[in-house]
Tab-separated table of C-alpha atoms in Angstrom:
chain	number	residue	atom	x	y	z
Z	1	MET	CA	37.022	35.398	51.654
Z	2	ARG	CA	39.410	34.053	54.267
Z	3	PHE	CA	40.111	35.643	57.630
Z	4	ARG	CA	40.418	35.167	61.354
Z	5	PRO	CA	38.082	37.856	62.809
Z	6	LEU	CA	39.190	40.613	65.198
Z	7	VAL	CA	39.209	40.522	68.952
Z	8	PRO	CA	39.538	43.574	71.225
Z	9	THR	CA	43.385	43.393	71.493
Z	10	LEU	CA	43.795	42.711	67.750
Z	11	ALA	CA	43.081	39.095	66.688
Z	12	LEU	CA	42.777	39.406	62.979
Z	13	ALA	CA	44.025	37.268	60.174
Z	14	LEU	CA	43.508	39.253	57.017
Z	15	PRO	CA	42.527	37.343	53.949
Z	16	LEU	CA	45.451	36.049	51.863
Z	17	ALA	CA	44.046	35.754	48.394
Z	18	ALA	CA	46.040	34.839	45.324
Z	19	CYS	CA	47.858	36.889	42.706
Z	20	ALA	CA	50.687	36.477	40.220
Z	21	GLY	CA	51.845	36.611	36.603
Z	22	GLY	CA	52.176	39.042	33.746
Z	23	GLY	CA	51.894	38.457	30.033
Z	24	SER	CA	49.617	37.700	27.137
Z	25	SER	CA	45.946	37.822	26.252
Z	26	ALA	CA	43.452	35.073	25.767
Z	27	ALA	CA	43.284	36.237	22.167
Z	28	ASP	CA	46.897	35.099	21.731
Z	29	MET	CA	45.803	31.498	22.417
Z	30	ALA	CA	44.438	29.119	19.829
Z	31	GLY	CA	41.192	28.957	21.782
Z	32	PRO	CA	39.681	30.055	25.055
Z	33	PRO	CA	42.151	30.038	27.959
Z	34	ALA	CA	42.049	27.238	30.483
Z	35	LEU	CA	41.728	28.601	34.014
Z	36	ALA	CA	44.020	26.148	35.752
Z	37	TYR	CA	47.194	26.613	37.788
Z	38	ALA	CA	50.628	25.443	36.725
Z	39	VAL	CA	54.253	26.196	37.628
Z	40	PRO	CA	55.033	29.623	36.119
Z	41	PRO	CA	58.044	30.224	33.863
Z	42	GLY	CA	61.106	30.597	36.065
Z	43	GLY	CA	59.334	28.888	38.963
Z	44	ALA	CA	59.068	31.972	41.191
Z	45	VAL	CA	57.064	35.218	41.546
Z	46	THR	CA	56.750	38.041	44.035
Z	47	TYR	CA	53.627	39.812	45.245
Z	48	LEU	CA	52.909	43.057	46.991
Z	49	GLN	CA	50.046	42.830	49.474
Z	50	GLY	CA	48.020	45.539	51.216
Z	51	ASP	CA	45.034	44.821	53.466
Z	52	THR	CA	42.924	46.958	55.807
Z	53	VAL	CA	40.162	46.313	58.292
Z	54	ASP	CA	38.004	48.994	59.894
Z	55	MET	CA	35.813	47.618	62.679
Z	56	GLU	CA	33.191	48.922	65.102
Z	57	ILE	CA	32.504	47.092	68.364
Z	58	ASP	CA	29.128	47.858	69.977
Z	59	ALA	CA	29.465	47.430	73.745
Z	60	GLY	CA	25.964	48.151	74.980
Z	61	GLY	CA	25.523	51.380	73.124
Z	62	GLN	CA	29.150	52.492	73.412
Z	63	THR	CA	31.080	52.098	70.180
Z	64	MET	CA	34.797	51.322	69.969
Z	65	GLU	CA	36.672	51.605	66.695
Z	66	VAL	CA	39.496	49.265	65.778
Z	67	SER	CA	41.685	49.550	62.688
Z	68	VAL	CA	44.249	47.167	61.267
Z	69	ALA	CA	46.577	47.692	58.331
Z	70	MET	CA	48.853	44.984	56.920
Z	71	SER	CA	51.412	45.083	54.095
Z	72	ALA	CA	53.766	42.414	52.796
Z	73	VAL	CA	56.298	41.492	50.175
Z	74	LEU	CA	55.723	37.781	49.564
Z	75	ASP	CA	58.031	35.542	47.521
Z	76	LEU	CA	56.507	32.344	46.116
Z	77	ALA	CA	58.599	29.486	44.722
Z	78	TYR	CA	56.939	26.668	42.786
Z	79	ALA	CA	57.849	22.995	42.172
Z	80	GLY	CA	56.141	19.870	40.797
Z	81	GLY	CA	53.233	20.042	38.420
Z	82	GLY	CA	49.777	18.755	37.439
Z	83	ASP	CA	47.559	18.321	40.498
Z	84	ALA	CA	50.516	18.540	42.882
Z	85	VAL	CA	52.162	21.977	42.534
Z	86	GLU	CA	54.117	22.757	45.716
Z	87	VAL	CA	54.280	26.423	46.753
Z	88	THR	CA	56.830	27.811	49.243
Z	89	ALA	CA	55.676	31.213	50.509
Z	90	SER	CA	58.307	33.396	52.242
Z	91	TYR	CA	57.626	36.800	53.806
Z	92	ARG	CA	60.515	38.976	52.653
Z	93	GLU	CA	58.817	41.916	54.352
Z	94	PHE	CA	55.792	42.022	56.611
Z	95	ASP	CA	54.219	44.792	58.689
Z	96	ILE	CA	50.998	44.871	60.673
Z	97	ALA	CA	49.759	47.786	62.731
Z	98	ALA	CA	46.638	47.809	64.914
Z	99	SER	CA	44.960	50.671	66.753
Z	100	ASN	CA	42.628	49.854	69.637
Z	101	PRO	CA	41.201	52.202	72.279
Z	102	LEU	CA	41.501	49.459	74.922
Z	103	ALA	CA	44.897	47.946	74.038
Z	104	GLY	CA	46.561	50.910	72.302
Z	105	SER	CA	48.760	50.471	69.278
Z	106	GLN	CA	50.347	47.133	68.421
Z	107	ARG	CA	52.817	46.225	65.718
Z	108	GLY	CA	54.371	43.151	64.177
Z	109	ASP	CA	56.866	42.434	61.397
Z	110	GLU	CA	58.593	39.607	59.473
Z	111	SER	CA	60.971	38.843	62.407
Z	112	GLU	CA	57.943	37.145	64.108
Z	113	ILE	CA	57.505	34.664	61.221
Z	114	GLY	CA	59.991	31.825	61.660
Z	115	GLY	CA	60.247	30.593	58.085
Z	116	PRO	CA	58.277	29.766	54.914
Z	117	ILE	CA	54.799	28.342	54.640
Z	118	VAL	CA	54.756	25.354	52.329
Z	119	PHE	CA	51.540	23.979	50.755
Z	120	SER	CA	50.457	22.143	47.629
Z	121	ILE	CA	47.652	22.966	45.199
Z	122	ASP	CA	45.922	21.199	42.388
Z	123	ARG	CA	45.014	22.762	39.043
Z	124	ARG	CA	41.858	24.329	40.574
Z	125	GLY	CA	43.710	25.863	43.551
Z	126	VAL	CA	42.533	23.421	46.213
Z	127	GLY	CA	45.345	23.517	48.746
Z	128	THR	CA	46.853	21.266	51.438
Z	129	LEU	CA	49.289	22.474	54.089
Z	130	VAL	CA	52.669	20.724	54.000
Z	131	SER	CA	54.665	22.557	56.666
Z	132	ALA	CA	54.293	25.678	58.807
Z	133	PRO	CA	56.734	27.882	60.710
Z	134	GLU	CA	56.472	29.109	64.277
Z	135	ILE	CA	54.712	32.514	64.272
Z	136	GLN	CA	54.866	34.756	67.315
Z	137	GLY	CA	53.525	38.064	68.617
Z	138	VAL	CA	51.036	40.201	66.773
Z	139	SER	CA	51.878	38.450	63.513
Z	140	ALA	CA	50.371	35.179	64.889
Z	141	GLN	CA	47.003	36.949	64.865
Z	142	ALA	CA	47.356	37.835	61.194
Z	143	VAL	CA	49.173	34.987	59.485
Z	144	SER	CA	47.472	31.603	59.437
Z	145	PRO	CA	49.384	28.856	57.563
Z	146	ALA	CA	46.300	26.630	57.416
Z	147	THR	CA	44.183	29.443	55.985
Z	148	MET	CA	46.871	30.299	53.406
Z	149	ALA	CA	47.000	26.669	52.246
Z	150	ALA	CA	43.234	26.440	51.930
Z	151	SER	CA	42.552	29.741	50.208
Z	152	PHE	CA	45.643	31.670	49.080
Z	153	PHE	CA	44.651	31.074	45.468
Z	154	PRO	CA	41.140	31.785	44.166
Z	155	ARG	CA	39.377	28.645	43.044
Z	156	LEU	CA	39.299	28.028	39.290
Z	157	PRO	CA	37.089	25.806	37.127
Z	158	GLY	CA	40.158	23.937	35.749
Z	159	ARG	CA	38.823	24.192	32.189
Z	160	ALA	CA	38.458	26.690	29.365
Z	161	VAL	CA	35.828	29.421	29.850
Z	162	THR	CA	34.148	32.007	27.614
Z	163	VAL	CA	33.055	35.600	28.193
Z	164	GLY	CA	29.795	35.724	30.172
Z	165	GLU	CA	30.213	32.230	31.619
Z	166	MET	CA	29.274	31.863	35.297
Z	167	TRP	CA	30.044	29.237	37.926
Z	168	THR	CA	29.811	28.751	41.673
Z	169	ASP	CA	32.347	27.309	44.091
Z	170	THR	CA	32.311	26.699	47.835
Z	171	VAL	CA	35.369	26.781	50.079
Z	172	THR	CA	35.298	25.382	53.609
Z	173	ILE	CA	38.026	25.755	56.152
Z	174	ALA	CA	38.765	24.560	59.689
Z	175	THR	CA	41.907	25.565	61.527
Z	176	ASP	CA	43.351	24.759	64.952
Z	177	GLU	CA	46.409	26.900	65.617
Z	178	ASP	CA	48.114	28.568	68.572
Z	179	ALA	CA	46.160	31.772	67.911
Z	180	GLY	CA	42.827	29.923	68.091
Z	181	THR	CA	40.369	27.800	66.131
Z	182	SER	CA	38.207	28.784	63.190
Z	183	GLU	CA	35.515	27.181	61.082
Z	184	GLY	CA	33.889	28.750	58.085
Z	185	THR	CA	32.355	28.485	54.649
Z	186	THR	CA	32.561	30.875	51.688
Z	187	ILE	CA	30.305	30.612	48.629
Z	188	TYR	CA	31.652	32.313	45.477
Z	189	ASP	CA	29.744	33.225	42.316
Z	190	PHE	CA	32.149	33.934	39.411
Z	191	THR	CA	31.494	35.629	36.070
Z	192	VAL	CA	33.948	35.933	33.144
Z	193	VAL	CA	34.033	39.618	32.188
Z	194	GLY	CA	36.516	39.530	29.258
Z	195	ASP	CA	39.948	40.854	28.377
Z	196	THR	CA	41.297	43.976	30.043
Z	197	THR	CA	44.590	45.875	29.662
Z	198	VAL	CA	46.736	46.869	32.653
Z	199	ALA	CA	50.241	48.407	32.437
Z	200	GLY	CA	50.661	47.200	28.857
Z	201	GLY	CA	49.534	43.626	29.447
Z	202	THR	CA	46.203	42.112	28.484
Z	203	TYR	CA	44.533	39.770	30.904
Z	204	LEU	CA	41.235	37.945	31.382
Z	205	LYS	CA	39.123	39.621	34.045
Z	206	VAL	CA	36.891	37.455	36.289
Z	207	ALA	CA	34.483	39.186	38.702
Z	208	PHE	CA	32.933	37.542	41.751
Z	209	THR	CA	30.633	37.970	44.711
Z	210	SER	CA	30.949	36.047	47.936
Z	211	TYR	CA	28.994	35.121	51.068
Z	212	ASP	CA	31.057	34.176	54.098
Z	213	GLU	CA	30.183	32.633	57.470
Z	214	ARG	CA	32.848	32.192	60.168
Z	215	VAL	CA	33.048	31.168	63.838
Z	216	THR	CA	36.339	31.766	65.670
Z	217	GLU	CA	37.390	30.967	69.236
Z	218	THR	CA	40.555	32.306	70.868
Z	219	MET	CA	42.120	33.315	74.157
Z	220	GLN	CA	43.331	36.905	74.732
Z	221	ASP	CA	44.834	38.170	77.982
Z	222	GLY	CA	43.074	35.424	79.952
Z	223	ALA	CA	39.674	36.063	78.364
Z	224	GLU	CA	37.858	33.462	76.215
Z	225	ILE	CA	36.534	35.092	73.050
Z	226	ARG	CA	34.098	33.630	70.515
Z	227	GLN	CA	33.190	35.477	67.359
Z	228	ASP	CA	30.411	34.657	64.916
Z	229	VAL	CA	30.310	36.797	61.756
Z	230	ALA	CA	28.859	36.670	58.296
Z	231	GLY	CA	28.612	38.920	55.317
Z	232	GLU	CA	28.844	39.596	51.586
Z	233	GLY	CA	31.775	40.698	49.456
Z	234	SER	CA	32.685	41.432	45.843
Z	235	GLY	CA	35.886	41.663	43.830
Z	236	TRP	CA	37.768	40.583	40.729
Z	237	TYR	CA	40.964	39.024	39.575
Z	238	LEU	CA	43.057	39.243	36.447
Z	239	TRP	CA	44.243	36.016	34.837
Z	240	ASP	CA	47.455	35.629	32.796
Z	241	SER	CA	46.890	32.732	30.383
Z	242	SER	CA	50.570	32.579	29.432
Z	243	ARG	CA	51.726	31.834	32.987
Z	244	ASN	CA	48.535	30.230	34.354
Z	245	LEU	CA	48.418	32.558	37.335
Z	246	VAL	CA	46.487	35.518	38.672
Z	247	VAL	CA	48.291	38.878	38.304
Z	248	GLN	CA	46.104	40.954	40.550
Z	249	GLN	CA	43.111	40.579	42.906
Z	250	TYR	CA	40.871	43.046	44.738
Z	251	VAL	CA	38.268	42.182	47.346
Z	252	GLU	CA	35.970	44.326	49.527
Z	253	ALA	CA	33.539	42.862	52.052
Z	254	ARG	CA	31.218	43.901	54.898
Z	255	LEU	CA	30.848	41.476	57.795
Z	256	ARG	CA	28.562	41.693	60.788
Z	257	GLY	CA	27.940	39.537	63.819
Z	258	SER	CA	28.611	39.186	67.526
Z	259	MET	CA	31.481	38.574	69.950
Z	260	ASP	CA	31.151	36.771	73.293
Z	261	VAL	CA	33.886	37.664	75.812
Z	262	SER	CA	34.057	35.657	79.050
Z	263	MET	CA	34.449	38.800	81.153
Z	264	ALA	CA	31.627	40.745	79.440
Z	265	PRO	CA	28.041	40.400	80.690
Z	266	VAL	CA	26.450	40.567	77.230
Z	267	PRO	CA	27.582	39.793	73.657
Z	268	LEU	CA	29.215	42.652	71.777
Z	269	GLY	CA	28.139	43.660	68.250
Z	270	LEU	CA	30.647	43.552	65.394
Z	271	ASP	CA	30.608	45.489	62.150
Z	272	MET	CA	33.708	45.397	59.921
Z	273	VAL	CA	34.794	46.408	56.416
Z	274	VAL	CA	37.661	44.404	54.942
Z	275	VAL	CA	39.626	45.504	51.876
Z	276	GLN	CA	42.351	43.370	50.226
Z	277	HIS	CA	44.604	44.043	47.306
Z	278	ILE	CA	47.441	41.876	46.021
Z	279	VAL	CA	49.417	42.619	42.886
Z	280	LEU	CA	52.354	41.057	41.126
Z	281	ASP	CA	55.668	42.912	41.614
Z	282	ASP	CA	56.408	42.991	37.925
Z	283	GLY	CA	57.952	46.302	36.862
Z	284	GLY	CA	55.298	48.784	38.022
Z	285	MET	CA	51.954	47.125	37.310
Z	286	GLU	CA	49.163	49.471	38.358
Z	287	ASP	CA	45.390	49.262	38.856
């Protein structure tokens, strides 16, 4: 799970997890499908993204509630191949709205994102940032190019798998951007569930659980803010073996920790629930 945690005025980068595709079943292949990324047919896909965060801040017995909702239409263009697939991610539409009892309502949109985010991935989804646009306003608290490059796509084993097979992967990330710095580690445990049918297509379903630890430092309205959170999550993704991409992903996680604010006499408690859902825009695919 990838995110930049909340701060009182907003300060949230919602997780950008992967999704794409649409097509055939593992049963259509000569053998078990290989879970490995490749350039999809046509070289481009579009995703619909919807994320929410509901957070409680405990300020010495007084509780403040903060909510953030983000939606996006994200166009991805692919080039290259093998262990060097280049992905150009462009926000055709983007909207983020935050409600905070201290700062009021805040809003951002795609006009604050100055261009595409370009990164490369290998067959397992390990990413490297190539270029990043200037991001301003509220959107800078929610869109992290370095985080997208490191974790937009879920990690894959890069080989064929069978139903019931399990594996573990660890993703580490360290970012230093205008919105702040972040260091974290996420441990994933994956299990192959089997084929499932959605909107007329049959896909391989992979379920997972996660444990995430993250420390973030930022500056907001002249205050230095340090957040230290950790928690567990669970979710699943659907794999399209014909296009070597994920068609849909859902994640829900609960994260708890503390927030140190330079102007506050004691640390503040944090408790947040994060929900993410990304789905291919492919003629009305549904859950």
